[in-house]
Amino acid sequence: MTDHHDVVVVGGGQAGLAIGYLLAREGRQVTILEAAEAPASAWRTRWDSLRLFTPVRYDSLPGRPFPGHPDTYPGRDDVVAYLTDYAHDFELPVELDSTVRAVRRDDRGYLVELDDRTYEADHVVVATGPFQVPRVPSVAERLDPDVVQFHSSAYRTPGDVPAGRVLVVGGGNTGFQIAEELSRTHAVHLSIGARQTPLPQRIAGRDLFRYLEATGLMGKTTSSRIGRRMQARETLIGSSPRAARRRHGIRLRGRTVDISGTEVTFRDGARLRPSTVIWATGFGLDHSWIDAPVFDANGQLVHERGVTAAPGLYFLGLPWQHTRGSALLGWVKDDAEYLARQISAMPPTQAPMSEHAAPSLRNSR
Ligand SMILES: Cc1cc2nc3c(=O)[nH]c(=O)nc-3n(C[C@H](O)[C@H](O)[C@H](O)COP(=O)(O)OP(=O)(O)OC[C@H]3O[C@@H](n4cnc5c(N)ncnc54)[C@H](O)[C@@H]3O)c2cc1C
């Protein structure tokens, strides 16, 4: 059976919930399809001790302040609770357990295909996250099975990591934070491929993001020279190689270039036999399930602030979709409002909301 929908949002994380809220408030018939059994699933699977690098004052979605003192840093479970309450209290029409397998154009708009049903939609907003597919370098295949290895997305707590020497590969925020936490219980080596610019979390008692806002840097877009420069140079917030070495006793290593059996080789030729390797080597995007002419010859998505050349097909929450904040809690609303305005400019073509509205937080099974 094919149900007609005005707007289908794919993904019930902060991006999907934010645009869902804005569109529902305007009376649009919106349906949010979420693969997991609960909203905010990406946050639920992050490590136990995770603390945000953005303080409460910069963690709010539209319409609801993030609870707590503005200068404190929420933990993972605080974010899960905030997003879950957001979906629940605003009665957002989230259909859970609803993995979208394909989005295709048809004569009247888009077909959104799930395992057990297909929706027809005038507008589709893809909000499936900036960090989707764990990336692990191919040398990982050469690691002896006696050495435990996993991607950072599977890391939860130091107690789960076997005793012995740990090698964390990846010098971004995730690599540093996991290495620092493990340094209390394990001998930790951190392999850094490309150095990122370290920035302190707080400067003269004030949070870093207050300076980035005050200087206008958070508003710099991908079309500006400074924005493009910022995009090309990742930043390390609240950690630094020096502090990792001195304060946490972490042994810094160069890029991991080879693995043979149980031995890892770094760029300077040094070698290490770790008991565990944690790959903090980032994530990729997967839009292979979208069948629409919105990708270039290299498979890269082509868009302008989330608006594609395919009328009615939008993206939200991509890294640097428009600014540094596009994939952050406190700034995703800027792009969400922009897209909601694009959608609002097009009147709904079908029946009013009451005829089709999905019950909020419905489990599809
Ligand atoms: C370790 C880490 C720390 C971070 N710390 C901060 C921080 O301190 N402050 C900050 O502002 N940001 C932080 N971020 C960045 C960002 O806020 C998060 O990545 C956030 O989860 C992005 O929200 P999202 O809604 O765009 O995507 P996600 O949270 O990834 O949500 C996407 C949703 O889409 C669903 N989905 C995916 N595919 C499908 C499909 N085919 N069908 C249906 N549903 C689907 C997923 O189940 C998921 O629930 C951090 C990110 C990481 C990885």
Coordinates of N, CA and C in Angstrom, one line a residue, residues 1 5-6 115 143 234 296:
M1 N 0.8 -1.2 0.0 CA 0.0 0.0 0.0 C 0.9 1.3 0.0
H5 N 2.3 11.3 1.7 CA 2.7 12.1 2.8 C 3.2 13.5 2.2
D6 N 3.1 14.5 3.0 CA 3.5 15.8 2.5 C 5.1 15.8 2.7
D115 N 10.9 -1.9 4.6 CA 10.7 -3.3 4.3 C 9.3 -3.7 4.1
L143 N 45.9 -7.6 10.9 CA 46.2 -7.7 12.3 C 45.9 -9.2 12.8
E234 N 40.8 20.6 10.8 CA 40.0 20.1 12.0 C 40.6 20.6 13.3
D296 N 27.6 13.7 -7.9 CA 28.4 14.0 -9.1 C 29.1 12.7 -9.5

